[in-house]
Amino acid sequence: MVLIVLFIGTFAWGIHLVRDHADQLGLGMLTITQSANPELNAQSVAMTQPVSQTINPIRVAMVNIAGISKAANGQEGTYVSTGSGVIINPKGYVVTAQHLIQDLAEILVRVQTPFGPRQYPAKTVKVLPQHDLALIKIVSQDIFPYLALEQTPVLKVGDPVQAWGDPVGTEAIQRVGTLAKMDLTEPVLIKGNQLTHLMLTDAVYNWAQNGGPLVNGSGHLVGINLAVEDGNGRIFGYAIPTTVLVTHFQEVVTFVHKSSPASTLNPSAEPLFAAPESLSPSPQQPPQSRAPRTADIWWQKMQGLLGVNLGKHVALTTPGDPVGAIRDPVHETRLLILGYTPGNFLGLLLLGFISGISGGMMTMGGGIIKVTGLMWFFGYGLLLVRPVAYITNIFMYGAAMLRYQRQGLLKFHQCRPLIPWAMAGMVLGYFIGNVMSKTAIQWLLGAFALLLGIKMLVEITEYRVSGYRKSGDMLDEDLPPGGQESAWLTWLQKYFGSRVDDDLPPPEWQSAKARHGMLGLPMGIISGILGITGGVIEVPLQRYIARMPLRTAIANSATLVFFASIVGSMVALWHGVNTGSFEVHTPVVMALILTPGAFVGGMVGAWLTSVIPLNVLRWFYAVLMFIIAIRMFLS
């Protein structure tokens, strides 16, 4: 009898929930209106209900940010809802607060659809810690409703705004307020970062509004919300202006701008809401926040009883007293070069130049500098970094391969059976890297940087007898003997140095395919996972397994990198575009900007080795690799 009662009660409770949340579940009542304007089709979602009510376009463009938290102390990560975000492009680009995703091992975005909430995986495209901003991409080819940016984002103190948030992915909160102050100079401490260029508004009052949209009366996006909590539990509302978004994200995403009062989302030119003092029920205004449902009230009570924490990600700070400023000349960028601001364009050229110098001096390590530089200084996610690295490696190591061939160092007949293995390893490594966490990949990058730093120090010990040498004069037979060394230093010199004991016979392999696989597959896998060239792996393999002279080992390694990068670029671009991870032009343009700097840097690096003692270069290179390793381990 108890089971029967519980059985009936379960169905009764289910019917209650279905009726209570019918507008969110859909149940055949939701339809998408079609229009001759493709922009309207991408963002106009209407609901067919008995009262003929239209879904608020801001609600359907707002998303909930959740995910799996990073594991700590060997424990498994847990699902947590951290805040909100807003879709700013129909291809699924979402802007949110960076501190909401920094502790997530896996990012999940819950989107409102005509058939109810749907959860998508998402990848990081670019982060700006200095502004607490993050651009993430929903991994899907679906078309999403989005919010247009205000064409003239110059706001005034007292302008009415509305801040939105989504705490759990099914329910929206919003408040109408005004812009209290425009702060472009006074810093506000948020999560240990000094943030400027913020707006103060009383429309933000809840932790769930973090990362959500701040819109004006026409429904256009004017800012990204930040809920700031002081030590006394009081929440102060800030917002990051859209001018900051456009300046730093416009090279990787296309923003849609609209002018007030006309709006794609509200063609009638009627404002979506009025200032707080003039709010009154009116047939022309959409309904404001409705009373909580019975089920919602029950759930909130149970949360209090059970102590459920939905991921209250409120930034702790003691807000100051910002002084009003209306315009933001720092982020009013008009000149663009291939879609990049002059600063970012020159920065990418400089990064390519520095990585090219490294390749020209030491023939390895340039990939680590390039990958870590794109992540560290520019904030790009591995979603873009690896395809960019693959494409640049084609140009850089294609030219190097031709140069080595003219010098007679390349043994292509020995590389030919290794190329398929390197290609297969590249493809395998790419897909392995897609499922690895960002933390694991950063640790691997740090490990390889540390390995290169140790290698440079070991090579310095090899030259202490004969002093400094120029790399142009260095031959394998010129390397000095090891002398009387300790056992551990002898071991390090054997496996990390430049010498090879030619008296030792090469390892015997019963199968030629096994030997070819050992020479080609590891380099391809490492290159595919991390986006680096893999020379730190391939050159020692060529030396100790194939018994190649140092320069021939370097030439063969460059050849394998070239062919593996061709396949890696094709697979990465095909997979990224077909899964909706990025648009094809984004990594291609970025790689084309990096490549000229890398070419010039390679020539400069080769020249530096002829005028600067080689051990001085090794010391500089070792210190740089150790800095990168520490940065990767501590980030």
Coordinates of C-alpha atoms in Angstrom, one line a residue, residues 23-25 30 32 45 55-56 58-64 87 109-120 138 143-145 166 168-172:
D23 CA 6.2 27.5 -20.6
Q24 CA 9.8 26.2 -20.3
L25 CA 9.1 22.6 -21.2
L30 CA 6.8 26.7 -28.9
I32 CA 10.1 29.7 -34.2
V45 CA 12.0 33.1 -31.0
I55 CA 9.4 35.2 -25.2
N56 CA 11.8 37.9 -24.0
I58 CA 17.1 38.8 -23.7
R59 CA 16.2 35.6 -22.0
V60 CA 16.8 33.4 -24.9
A61 CA 20.2 35.0 -25.6
M62 CA 21.3 34.6 -21.9
V63 CA 22.9 31.3 -20.9
N64 CA 23.8 29.6 -17.7
I87 CA 25.5 34.8 -26.7
V109 CA 26.6 26.0 -21.2
R110 CA 22.8 25.7 -20.8
V111 CA 20.9 27.4 -23.5
Q112 CA 17.2 28.1 -23.7
T113 CA 15.7 26.5 -26.9
P114 CA 12.1 26.1 -28.2
F115 CA 12.2 22.6 -26.8
G116 CA 13.4 23.5 -23.3
P117 CA 16.9 24.0 -21.8
R118 CA 19.7 22.2 -23.6
Q119 CA 23.2 21.8 -22.4
Y120 CA 26.2 22.1 -24.7
I138 CA 29.7 26.5 -27.8
I143 CA 22.3 28.7 -34.9
F144 CA 21.7 30.5 -31.6
P145 CA 19.7 33.6 -30.7
D166 CA 20.5 32.6 -14.7
V168 CA 20.6 27.1 -12.5
G169 CA 19.9 27.1 -16.2
T170 CA 16.1 27.1 -15.9
E171 CA 15.0 30.3 -14.2
A172 CA 15.9 33.9 -15.0

